[in-house]
PDB file of C-alpha atoms in Angstrom:
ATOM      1  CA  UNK A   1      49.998 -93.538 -85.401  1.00 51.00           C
ATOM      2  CA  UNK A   2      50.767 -96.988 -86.339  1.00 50.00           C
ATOM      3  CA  UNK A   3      54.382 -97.373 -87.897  1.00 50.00           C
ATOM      4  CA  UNK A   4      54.194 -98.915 -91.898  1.00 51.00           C
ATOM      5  CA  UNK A   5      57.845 -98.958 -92.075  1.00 64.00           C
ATOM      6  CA  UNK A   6      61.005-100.283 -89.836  1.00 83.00           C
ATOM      7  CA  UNK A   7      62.996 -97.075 -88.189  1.00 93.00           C
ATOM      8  CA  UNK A   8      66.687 -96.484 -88.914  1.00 95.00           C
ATOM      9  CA  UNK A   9      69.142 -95.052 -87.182  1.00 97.00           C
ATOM     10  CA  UNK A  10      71.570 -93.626 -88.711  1.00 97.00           C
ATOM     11  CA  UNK A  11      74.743 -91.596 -87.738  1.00 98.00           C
ATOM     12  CA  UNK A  12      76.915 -88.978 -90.117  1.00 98.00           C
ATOM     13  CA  UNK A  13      80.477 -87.277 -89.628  1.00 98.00           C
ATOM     14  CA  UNK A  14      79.364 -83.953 -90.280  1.00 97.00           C
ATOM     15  CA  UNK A  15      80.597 -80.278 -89.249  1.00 97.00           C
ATOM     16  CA  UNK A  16      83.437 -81.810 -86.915  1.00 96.00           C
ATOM     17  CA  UNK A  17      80.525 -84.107 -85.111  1.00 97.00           C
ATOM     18  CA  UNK A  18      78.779 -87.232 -84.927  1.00 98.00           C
ATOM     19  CA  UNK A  19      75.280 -86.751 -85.833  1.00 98.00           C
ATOM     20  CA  UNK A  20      72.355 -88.948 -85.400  1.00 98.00           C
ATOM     21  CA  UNK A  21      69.153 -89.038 -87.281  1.00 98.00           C
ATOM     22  CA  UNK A  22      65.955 -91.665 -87.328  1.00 98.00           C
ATOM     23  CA  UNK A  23      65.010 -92.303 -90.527  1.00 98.00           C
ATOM     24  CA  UNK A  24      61.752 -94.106 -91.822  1.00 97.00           C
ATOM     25  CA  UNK A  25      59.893 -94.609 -95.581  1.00 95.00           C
ATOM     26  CA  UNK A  26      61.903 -95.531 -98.833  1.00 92.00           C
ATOM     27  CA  UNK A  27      64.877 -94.156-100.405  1.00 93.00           C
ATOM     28  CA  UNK A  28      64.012 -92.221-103.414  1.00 93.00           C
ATOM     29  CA  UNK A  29      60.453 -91.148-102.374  1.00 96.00           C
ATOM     30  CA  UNK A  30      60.362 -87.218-101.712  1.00 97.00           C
ATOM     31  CA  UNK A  31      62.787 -86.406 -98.570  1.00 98.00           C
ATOM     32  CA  UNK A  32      61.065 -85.037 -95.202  1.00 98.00           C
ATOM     33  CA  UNK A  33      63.844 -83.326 -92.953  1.00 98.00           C
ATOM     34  CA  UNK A  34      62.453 -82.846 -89.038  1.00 98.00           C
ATOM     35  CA  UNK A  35      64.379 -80.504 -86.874  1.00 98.00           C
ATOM     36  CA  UNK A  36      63.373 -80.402 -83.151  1.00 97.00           C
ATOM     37  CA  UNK A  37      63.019 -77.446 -80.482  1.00 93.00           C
ATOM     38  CA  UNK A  38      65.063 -76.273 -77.838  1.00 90.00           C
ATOM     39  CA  UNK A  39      65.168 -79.423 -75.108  1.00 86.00           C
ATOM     40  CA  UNK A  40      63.965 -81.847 -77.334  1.00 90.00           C
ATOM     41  CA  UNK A  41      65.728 -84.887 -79.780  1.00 94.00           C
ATOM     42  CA  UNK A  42      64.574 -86.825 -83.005  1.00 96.00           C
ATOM     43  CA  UNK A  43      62.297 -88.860 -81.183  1.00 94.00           C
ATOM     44  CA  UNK A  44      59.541 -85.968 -80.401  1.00 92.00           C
ATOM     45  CA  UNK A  45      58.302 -86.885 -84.204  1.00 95.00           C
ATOM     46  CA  UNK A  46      58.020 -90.334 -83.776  1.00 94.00           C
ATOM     47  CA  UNK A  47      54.170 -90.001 -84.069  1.00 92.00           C
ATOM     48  CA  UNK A  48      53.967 -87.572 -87.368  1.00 97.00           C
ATOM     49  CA  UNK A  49      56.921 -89.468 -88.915  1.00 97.00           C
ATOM     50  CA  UNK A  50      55.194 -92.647 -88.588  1.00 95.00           C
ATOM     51  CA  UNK A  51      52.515 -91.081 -90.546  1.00 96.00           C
ATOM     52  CA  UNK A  52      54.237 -89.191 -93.331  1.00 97.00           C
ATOM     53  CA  UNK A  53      56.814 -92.187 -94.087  1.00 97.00           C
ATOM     54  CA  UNK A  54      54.228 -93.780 -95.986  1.00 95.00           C
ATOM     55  CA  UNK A  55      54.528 -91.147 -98.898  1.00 96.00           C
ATOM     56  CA  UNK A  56      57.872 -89.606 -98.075  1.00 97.00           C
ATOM     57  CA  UNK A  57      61.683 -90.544 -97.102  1.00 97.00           C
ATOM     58  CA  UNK A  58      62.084 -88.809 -93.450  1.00 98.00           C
ATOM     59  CA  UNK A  59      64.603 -87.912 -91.327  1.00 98.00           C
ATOM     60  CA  UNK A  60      64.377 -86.922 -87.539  1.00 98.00           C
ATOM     61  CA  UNK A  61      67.321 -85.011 -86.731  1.00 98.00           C
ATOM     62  CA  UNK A  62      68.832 -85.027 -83.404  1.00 98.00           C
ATOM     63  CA  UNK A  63      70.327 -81.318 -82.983  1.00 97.00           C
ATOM     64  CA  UNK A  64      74.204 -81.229 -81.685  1.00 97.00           C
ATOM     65  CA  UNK A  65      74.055 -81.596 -78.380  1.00 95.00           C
ATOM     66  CA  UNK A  66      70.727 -83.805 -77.877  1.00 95.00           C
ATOM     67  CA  UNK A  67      70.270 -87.378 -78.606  1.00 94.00           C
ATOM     68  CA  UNK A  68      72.529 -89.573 -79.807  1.00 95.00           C
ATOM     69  CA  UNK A  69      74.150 -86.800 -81.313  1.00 97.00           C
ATOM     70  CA  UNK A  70      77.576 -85.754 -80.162  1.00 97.00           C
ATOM     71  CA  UNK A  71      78.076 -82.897 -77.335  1.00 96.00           C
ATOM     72  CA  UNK A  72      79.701 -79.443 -79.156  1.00 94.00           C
ATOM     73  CA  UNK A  73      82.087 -76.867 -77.749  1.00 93.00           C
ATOM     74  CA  UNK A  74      80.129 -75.082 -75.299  1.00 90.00           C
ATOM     75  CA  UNK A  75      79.797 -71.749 -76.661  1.00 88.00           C
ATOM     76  CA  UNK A  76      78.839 -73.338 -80.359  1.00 89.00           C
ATOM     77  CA  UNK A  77      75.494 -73.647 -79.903  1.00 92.00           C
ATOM     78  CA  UNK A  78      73.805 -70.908 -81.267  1.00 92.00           C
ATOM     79  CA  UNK A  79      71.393 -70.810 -84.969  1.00 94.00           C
ATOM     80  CA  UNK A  80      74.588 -70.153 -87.228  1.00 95.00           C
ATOM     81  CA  UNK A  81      76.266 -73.434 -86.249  1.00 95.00           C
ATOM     82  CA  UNK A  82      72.873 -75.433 -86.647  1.00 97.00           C
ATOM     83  CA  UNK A  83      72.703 -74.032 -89.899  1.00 97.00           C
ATOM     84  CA  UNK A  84      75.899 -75.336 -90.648  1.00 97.00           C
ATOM     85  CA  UNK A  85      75.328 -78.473 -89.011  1.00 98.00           C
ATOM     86  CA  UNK A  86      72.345 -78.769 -91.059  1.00 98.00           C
ATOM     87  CA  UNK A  87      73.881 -78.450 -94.538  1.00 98.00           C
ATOM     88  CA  UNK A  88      77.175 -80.639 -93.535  1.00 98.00           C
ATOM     89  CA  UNK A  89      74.490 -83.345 -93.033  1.00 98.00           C
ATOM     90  CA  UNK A  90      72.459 -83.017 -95.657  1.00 98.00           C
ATOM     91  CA  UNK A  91      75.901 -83.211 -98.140  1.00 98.00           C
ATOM     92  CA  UNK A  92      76.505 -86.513 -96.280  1.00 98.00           C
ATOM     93  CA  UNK A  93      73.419 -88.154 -96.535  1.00 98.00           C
ATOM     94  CA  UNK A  94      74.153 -87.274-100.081  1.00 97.00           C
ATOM     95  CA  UNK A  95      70.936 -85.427-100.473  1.00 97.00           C
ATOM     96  CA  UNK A  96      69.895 -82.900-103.385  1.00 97.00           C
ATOM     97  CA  UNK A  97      66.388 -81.711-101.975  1.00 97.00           C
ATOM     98  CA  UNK A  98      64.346 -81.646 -99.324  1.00 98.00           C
ATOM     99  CA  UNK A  99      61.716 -80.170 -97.545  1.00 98.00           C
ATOM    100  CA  UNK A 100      61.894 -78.627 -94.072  1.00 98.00           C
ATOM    101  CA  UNK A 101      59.454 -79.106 -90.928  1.00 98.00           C
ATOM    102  CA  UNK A 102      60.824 -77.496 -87.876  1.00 98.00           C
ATOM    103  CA  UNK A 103      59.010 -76.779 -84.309  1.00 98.00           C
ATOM    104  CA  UNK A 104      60.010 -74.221 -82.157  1.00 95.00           C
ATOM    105  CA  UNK A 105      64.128 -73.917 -82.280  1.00 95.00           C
ATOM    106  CA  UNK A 106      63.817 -76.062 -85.520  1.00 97.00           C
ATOM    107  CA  UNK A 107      61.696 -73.592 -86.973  1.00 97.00           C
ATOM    108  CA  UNK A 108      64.505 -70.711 -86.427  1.00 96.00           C
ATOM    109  CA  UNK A 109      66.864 -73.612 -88.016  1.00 97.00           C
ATOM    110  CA  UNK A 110      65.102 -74.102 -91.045  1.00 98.00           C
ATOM    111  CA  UNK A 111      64.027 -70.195 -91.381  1.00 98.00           C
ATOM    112  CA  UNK A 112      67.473 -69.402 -91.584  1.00 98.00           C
ATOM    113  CA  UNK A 113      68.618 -72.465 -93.766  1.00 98.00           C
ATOM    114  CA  UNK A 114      66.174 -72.016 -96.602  1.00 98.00           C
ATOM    115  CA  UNK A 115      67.704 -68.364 -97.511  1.00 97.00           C
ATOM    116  CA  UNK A 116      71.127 -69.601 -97.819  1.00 97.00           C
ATOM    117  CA  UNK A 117      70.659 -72.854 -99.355  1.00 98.00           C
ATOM    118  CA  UNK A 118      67.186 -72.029-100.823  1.00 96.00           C
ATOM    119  CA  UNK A 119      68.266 -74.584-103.988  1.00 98.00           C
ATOM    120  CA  UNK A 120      68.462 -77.394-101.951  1.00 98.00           C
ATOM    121  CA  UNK A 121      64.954 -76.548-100.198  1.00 98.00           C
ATOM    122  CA  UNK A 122      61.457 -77.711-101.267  1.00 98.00           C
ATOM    123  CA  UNK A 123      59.047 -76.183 -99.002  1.00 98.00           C
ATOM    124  CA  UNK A 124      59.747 -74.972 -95.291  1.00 98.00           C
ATOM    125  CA  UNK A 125      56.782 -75.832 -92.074  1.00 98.00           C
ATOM    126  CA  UNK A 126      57.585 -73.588 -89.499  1.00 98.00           C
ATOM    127  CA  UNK A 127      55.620 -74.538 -86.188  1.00 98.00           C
ATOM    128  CA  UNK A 128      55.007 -71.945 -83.754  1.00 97.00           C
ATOM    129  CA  UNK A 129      58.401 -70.442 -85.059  1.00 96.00           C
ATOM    130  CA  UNK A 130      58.887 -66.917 -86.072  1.00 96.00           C
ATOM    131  CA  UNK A 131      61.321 -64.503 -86.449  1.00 96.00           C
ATOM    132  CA  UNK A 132      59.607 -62.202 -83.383  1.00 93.00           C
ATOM    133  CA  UNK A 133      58.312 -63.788 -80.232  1.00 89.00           C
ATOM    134  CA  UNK A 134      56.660 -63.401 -77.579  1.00 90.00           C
ATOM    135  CA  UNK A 135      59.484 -62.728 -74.857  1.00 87.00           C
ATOM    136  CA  UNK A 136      57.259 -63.766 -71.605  1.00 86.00           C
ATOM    137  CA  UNK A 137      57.023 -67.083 -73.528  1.00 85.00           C
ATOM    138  CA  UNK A 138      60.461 -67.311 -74.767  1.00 83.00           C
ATOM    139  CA  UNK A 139      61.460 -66.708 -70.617  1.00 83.00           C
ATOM    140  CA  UNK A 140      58.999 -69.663 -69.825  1.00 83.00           C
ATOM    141  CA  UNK A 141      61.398 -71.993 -71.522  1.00 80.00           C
ATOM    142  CA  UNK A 142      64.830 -70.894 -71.121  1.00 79.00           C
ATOM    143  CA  UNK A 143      63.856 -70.928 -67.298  1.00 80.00           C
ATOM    144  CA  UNK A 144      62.298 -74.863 -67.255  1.00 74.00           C
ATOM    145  CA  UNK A 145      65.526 -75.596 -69.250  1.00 78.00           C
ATOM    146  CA  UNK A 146      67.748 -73.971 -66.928  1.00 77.00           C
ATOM    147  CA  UNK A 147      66.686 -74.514 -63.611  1.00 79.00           C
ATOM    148  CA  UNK A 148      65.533 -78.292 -64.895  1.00 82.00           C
ATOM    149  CA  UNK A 149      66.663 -81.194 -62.166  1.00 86.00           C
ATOM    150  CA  UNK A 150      70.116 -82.824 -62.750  1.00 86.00           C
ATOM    151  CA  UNK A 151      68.772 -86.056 -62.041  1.00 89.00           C
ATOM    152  CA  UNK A 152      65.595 -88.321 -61.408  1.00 94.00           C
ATOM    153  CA  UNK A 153      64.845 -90.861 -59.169  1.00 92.00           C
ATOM    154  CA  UNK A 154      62.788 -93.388 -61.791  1.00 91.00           C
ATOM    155  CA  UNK A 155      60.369 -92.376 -65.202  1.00 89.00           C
ATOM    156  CA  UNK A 156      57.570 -91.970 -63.126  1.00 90.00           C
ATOM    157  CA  UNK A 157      59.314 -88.682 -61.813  1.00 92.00           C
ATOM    158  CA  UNK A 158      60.249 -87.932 -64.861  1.00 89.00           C
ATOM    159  CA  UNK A 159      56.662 -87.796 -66.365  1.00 89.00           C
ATOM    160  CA  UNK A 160      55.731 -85.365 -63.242  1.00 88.00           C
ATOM    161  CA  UNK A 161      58.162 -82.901 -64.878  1.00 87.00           C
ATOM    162  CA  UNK A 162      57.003 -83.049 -67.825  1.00 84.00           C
ATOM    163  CA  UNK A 163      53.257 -82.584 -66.585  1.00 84.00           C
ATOM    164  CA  UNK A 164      54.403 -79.413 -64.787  1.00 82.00           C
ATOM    165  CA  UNK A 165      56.540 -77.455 -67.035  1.00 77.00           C
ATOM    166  CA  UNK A 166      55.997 -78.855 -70.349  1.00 72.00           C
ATOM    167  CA  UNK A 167      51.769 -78.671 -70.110  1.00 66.00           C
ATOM    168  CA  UNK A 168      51.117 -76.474 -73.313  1.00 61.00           C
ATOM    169  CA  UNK A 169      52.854 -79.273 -74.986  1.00 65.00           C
ATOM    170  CA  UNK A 170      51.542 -82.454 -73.067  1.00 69.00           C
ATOM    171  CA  UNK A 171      48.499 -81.951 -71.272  1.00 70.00           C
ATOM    172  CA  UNK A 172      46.403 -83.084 -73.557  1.00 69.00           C
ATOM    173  CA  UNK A 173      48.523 -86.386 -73.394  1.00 74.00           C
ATOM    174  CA  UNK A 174      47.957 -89.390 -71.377  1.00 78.00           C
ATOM    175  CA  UNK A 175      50.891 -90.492 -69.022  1.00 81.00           C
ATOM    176  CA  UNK A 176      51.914 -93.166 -71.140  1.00 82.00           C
ATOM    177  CA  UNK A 177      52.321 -90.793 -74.042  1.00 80.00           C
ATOM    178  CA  UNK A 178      54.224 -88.211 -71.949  1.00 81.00           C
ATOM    179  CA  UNK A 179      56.469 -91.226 -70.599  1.00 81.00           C
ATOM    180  CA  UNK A 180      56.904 -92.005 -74.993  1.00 78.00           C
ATOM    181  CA  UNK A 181      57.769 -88.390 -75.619  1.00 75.00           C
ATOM    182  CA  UNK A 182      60.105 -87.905 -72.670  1.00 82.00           C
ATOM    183  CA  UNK A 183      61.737 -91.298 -72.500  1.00 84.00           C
ATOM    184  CA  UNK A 184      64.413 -90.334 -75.517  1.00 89.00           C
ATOM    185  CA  UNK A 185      65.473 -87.156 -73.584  1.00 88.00           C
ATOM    186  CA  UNK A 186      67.045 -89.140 -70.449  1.00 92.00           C
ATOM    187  CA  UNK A 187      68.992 -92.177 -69.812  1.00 90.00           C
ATOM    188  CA  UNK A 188      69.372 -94.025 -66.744  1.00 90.00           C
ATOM    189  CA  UNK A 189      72.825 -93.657 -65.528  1.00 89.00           C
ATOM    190  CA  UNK A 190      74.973 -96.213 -63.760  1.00 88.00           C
ATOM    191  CA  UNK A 191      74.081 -95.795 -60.306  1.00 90.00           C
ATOM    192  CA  UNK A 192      70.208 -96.066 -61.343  1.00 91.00           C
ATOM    193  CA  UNK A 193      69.005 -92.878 -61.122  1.00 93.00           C
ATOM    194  CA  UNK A 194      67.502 -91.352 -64.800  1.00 92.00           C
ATOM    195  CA  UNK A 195      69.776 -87.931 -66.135  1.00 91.00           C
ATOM    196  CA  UNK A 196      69.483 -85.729 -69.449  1.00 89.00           C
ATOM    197  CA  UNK A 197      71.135 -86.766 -72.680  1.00 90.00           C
ATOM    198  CA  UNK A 198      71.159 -82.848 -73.006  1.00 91.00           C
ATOM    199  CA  UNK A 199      74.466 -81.261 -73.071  1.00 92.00           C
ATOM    200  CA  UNK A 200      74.380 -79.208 -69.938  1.00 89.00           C
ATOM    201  CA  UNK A 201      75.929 -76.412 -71.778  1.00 90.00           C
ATOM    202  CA  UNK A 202      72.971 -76.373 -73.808  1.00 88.00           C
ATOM    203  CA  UNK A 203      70.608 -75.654 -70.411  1.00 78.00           C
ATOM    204  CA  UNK A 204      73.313 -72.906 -69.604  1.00 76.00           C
ATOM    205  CA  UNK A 205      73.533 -70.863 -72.508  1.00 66.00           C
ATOM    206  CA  UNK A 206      71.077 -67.901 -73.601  1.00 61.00           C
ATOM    207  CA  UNK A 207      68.459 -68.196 -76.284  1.00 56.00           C
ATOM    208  CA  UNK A 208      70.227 -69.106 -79.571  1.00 62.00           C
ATOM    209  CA  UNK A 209      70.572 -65.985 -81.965  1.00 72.00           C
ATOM    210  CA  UNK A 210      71.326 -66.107 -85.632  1.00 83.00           C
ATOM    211  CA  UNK A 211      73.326 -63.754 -87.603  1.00 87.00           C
ATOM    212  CA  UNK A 212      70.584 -62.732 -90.106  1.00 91.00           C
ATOM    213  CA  UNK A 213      67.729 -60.526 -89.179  1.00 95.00           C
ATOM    214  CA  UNK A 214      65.367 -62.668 -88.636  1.00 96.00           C
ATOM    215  CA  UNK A 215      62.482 -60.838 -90.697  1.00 97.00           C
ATOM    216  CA  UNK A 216      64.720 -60.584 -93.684  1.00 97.00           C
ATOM    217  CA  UNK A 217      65.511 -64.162 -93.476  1.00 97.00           C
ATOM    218  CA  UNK A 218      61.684 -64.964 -93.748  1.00 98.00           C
ATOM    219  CA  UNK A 219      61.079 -62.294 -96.960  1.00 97.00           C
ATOM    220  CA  UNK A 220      64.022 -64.444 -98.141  1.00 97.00           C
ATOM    221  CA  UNK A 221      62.748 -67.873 -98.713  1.00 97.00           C
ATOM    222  CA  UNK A 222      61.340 -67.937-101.858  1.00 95.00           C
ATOM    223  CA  UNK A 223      59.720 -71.673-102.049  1.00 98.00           C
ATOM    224  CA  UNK A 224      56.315 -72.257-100.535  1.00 98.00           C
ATOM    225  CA  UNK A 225      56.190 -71.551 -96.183  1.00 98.00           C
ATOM    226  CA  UNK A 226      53.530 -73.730 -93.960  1.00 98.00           C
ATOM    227  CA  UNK A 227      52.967 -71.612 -90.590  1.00 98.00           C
ATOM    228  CA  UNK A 228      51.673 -74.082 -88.132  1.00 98.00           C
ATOM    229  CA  UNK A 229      50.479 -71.848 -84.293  1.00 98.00           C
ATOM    230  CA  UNK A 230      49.241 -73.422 -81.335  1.00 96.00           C
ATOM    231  CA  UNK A 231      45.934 -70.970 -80.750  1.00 96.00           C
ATOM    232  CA  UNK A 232      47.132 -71.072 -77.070  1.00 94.00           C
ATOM    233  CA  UNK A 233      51.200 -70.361 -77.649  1.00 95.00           C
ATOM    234  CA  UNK A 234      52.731 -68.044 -75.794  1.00 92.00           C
ATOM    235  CA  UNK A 235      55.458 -67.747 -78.211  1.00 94.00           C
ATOM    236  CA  UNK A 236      54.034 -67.042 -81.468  1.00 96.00           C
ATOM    237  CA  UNK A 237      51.422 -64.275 -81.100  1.00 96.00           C
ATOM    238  CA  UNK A 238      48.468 -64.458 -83.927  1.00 97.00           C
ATOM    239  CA  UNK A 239      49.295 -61.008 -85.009  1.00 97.00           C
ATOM    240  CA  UNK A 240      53.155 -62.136 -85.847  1.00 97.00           C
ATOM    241  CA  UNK A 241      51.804 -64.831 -87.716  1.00 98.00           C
ATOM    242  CA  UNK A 242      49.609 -62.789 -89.867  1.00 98.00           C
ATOM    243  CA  UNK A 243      52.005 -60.583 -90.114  1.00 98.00           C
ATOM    244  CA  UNK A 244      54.872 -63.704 -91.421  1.00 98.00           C
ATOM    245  CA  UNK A 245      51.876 -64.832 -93.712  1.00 98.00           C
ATOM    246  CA  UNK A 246      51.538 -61.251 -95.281  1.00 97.00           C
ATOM    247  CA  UNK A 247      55.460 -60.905 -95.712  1.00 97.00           C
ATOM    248  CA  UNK A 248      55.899 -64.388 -97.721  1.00 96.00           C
ATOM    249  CA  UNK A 249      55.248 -64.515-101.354  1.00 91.00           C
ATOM    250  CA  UNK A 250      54.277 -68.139-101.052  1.00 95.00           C
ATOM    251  CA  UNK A 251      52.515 -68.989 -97.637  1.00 97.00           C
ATOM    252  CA  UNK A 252      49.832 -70.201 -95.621  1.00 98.00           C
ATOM    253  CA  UNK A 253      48.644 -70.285 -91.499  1.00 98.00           C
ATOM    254  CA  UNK A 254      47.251 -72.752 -90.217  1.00 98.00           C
ATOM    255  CA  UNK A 255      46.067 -72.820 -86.441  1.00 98.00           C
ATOM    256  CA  UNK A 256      46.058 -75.987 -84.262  1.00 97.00           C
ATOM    257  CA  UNK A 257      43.263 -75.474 -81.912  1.00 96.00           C
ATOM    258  CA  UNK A 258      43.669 -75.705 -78.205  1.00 93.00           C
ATOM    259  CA  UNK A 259      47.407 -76.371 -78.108  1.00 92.00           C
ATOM    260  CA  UNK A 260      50.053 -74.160 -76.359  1.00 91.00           C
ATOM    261  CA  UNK A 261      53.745 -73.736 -77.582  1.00 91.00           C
ATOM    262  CA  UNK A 262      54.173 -76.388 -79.657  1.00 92.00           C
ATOM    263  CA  UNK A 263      51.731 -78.716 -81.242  1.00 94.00           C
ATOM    264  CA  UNK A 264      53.383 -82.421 -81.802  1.00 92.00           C
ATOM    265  CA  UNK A 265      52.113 -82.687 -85.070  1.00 96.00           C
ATOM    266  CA  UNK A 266      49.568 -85.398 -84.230  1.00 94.00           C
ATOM    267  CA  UNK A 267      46.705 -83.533 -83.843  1.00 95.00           C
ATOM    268  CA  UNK A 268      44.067 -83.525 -86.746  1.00 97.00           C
ATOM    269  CA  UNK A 269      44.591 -80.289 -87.620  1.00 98.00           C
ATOM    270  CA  UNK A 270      48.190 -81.006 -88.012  1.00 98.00           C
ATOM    271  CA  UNK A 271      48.038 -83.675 -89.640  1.00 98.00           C
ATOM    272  CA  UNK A 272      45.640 -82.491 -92.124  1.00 98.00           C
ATOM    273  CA  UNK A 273      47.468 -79.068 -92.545  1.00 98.00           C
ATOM    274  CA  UNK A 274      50.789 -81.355 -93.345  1.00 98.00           C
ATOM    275  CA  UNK A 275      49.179 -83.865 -95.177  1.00 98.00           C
ATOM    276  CA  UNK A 276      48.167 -80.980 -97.835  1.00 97.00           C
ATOM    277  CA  UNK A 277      51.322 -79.460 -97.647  1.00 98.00           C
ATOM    278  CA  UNK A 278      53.651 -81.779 -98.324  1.00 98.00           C
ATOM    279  CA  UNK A 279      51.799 -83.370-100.727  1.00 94.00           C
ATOM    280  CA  UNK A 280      51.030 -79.886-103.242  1.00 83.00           C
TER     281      UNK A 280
END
């Protein structure tokens, strides 16, 4: 998607750390916050962001830990903190409203954020994000993450990763796409050789839990809920997501066809499904 406006970067003290966000579109217009999944940064929304910054202010978030965003203590990285995280950086960018699209991890963020801070919260997109899932799924990706290489000898071996443990996600992606989506999650070190950005404490710890039960957190949010699930994800089930649909007073479910666990947001369904969100 082409790009109508330049890309910022911009970096906030907030919650005791430096965080980093890419922001595109003009101040003033309606505020877009993007929080990523597990192993991922502010860069996986590069394509969508492109797109919506022509109607709204957005901000890509890169989560403690990821990024350009500063490295935690090792045993703070669970949902509470990146709750917290969340609303420290929203009072810094000086923000009132906003609305919420999170994928996967981001989705548990922003599912537990609207309930406490439902006043500062527009609408929420959850995609493929839920407050059960599928545990066989939820294995898949704590094990990739975990038991992921330290290091790489060039991009090219970098993409092959990404081919074979990321494929619900990229392989309906050309390589140079895959190369675009991955590029922001290593850098090449001094002695040549590419390694993660990713806090390695973040590959070692367990899946992040939240205080709140997670289905009361859902009843909870009270402004309007987009449900966005890959019709081939092995994390959200269909019958969860019906069943998240029936318990909000003010959502919708839409399905992405043909994409695993979790769509990029690029695809037409996506797009369209956001597109008439957002702009309600």
């Amino acid at each position: 998607m082409p790009n109508p406006l330049p890309v910022r970067d911009i970096f906030v003290e907030a919650n005791g750390l430096r965080h980093h966000l890419v922001a595109r579109g003009t101040p003033g217009s309606p505020v877009v916050m993007m929080i990523h999944g597990l192993a991922g940064q502010a860069h996986v929304f590069d394509g969508i962001a492109n797109h919506l910054a022509a109607s709204f202010h957005v901000y890509c978030l890169d989560v403690r830990g990821r990024g350009e965003s500063a490295w935690g203590p090792a045993n703070g990285y669970g949902i509470d903190t990146y709750v917290a995280d969340l609303e420290a950086v929203r009072e810094a960018l000086g923000l009132y409203r906003f609305s919420l699209v999170g994928t996967s991890m981001g989705g548990l963020i922003s599912m537990n954020y609207a309930p406490r801070f439902g006043e500062h919260v527009e609408k929420v997109v959850l995609n493929d994000a839920g407050p059960e899932v599928d545990p066989e799924g939820v294995k898949r990706i704590l094990t990739y993450v975990s038991t992921a290489p330290e290091m790489f000898a060039d991009m090219k071996a970098v993409i092959r990763y990404y081919k074979e443990h990321y494929a619900p996600m990229v392989e309906h992606l050309a390589d140079d796409q895959i190369a675009e989506f991955a590029r922001f999650n290593v850098r090449k070190s001094d002695s040549g050789v590419y390694v993660w950005k990713m806090d390695p404490a973040v590959r070692a710890a367990a899946a992040p839990a939240a205080s709140m039960d997670q289905w009361e957190a859902l009843k909870a949010i009270t402004c309007p809920v987009l449900i966005l699930r890959g019709s081939l994800s092995d994390v959200l089930s269909a019958p969860i997501a019906q069943r998240m649909l029936e318990a909000l007073p003010n959502g919708r479910l839409v399905e992405v066809p043909g994409v695993g666990h979790a769509p990029v947001l690029t695809e037409p369904a996506a797009v369209k499904a956001l597109n008439e969100f957002l702009a309600s």
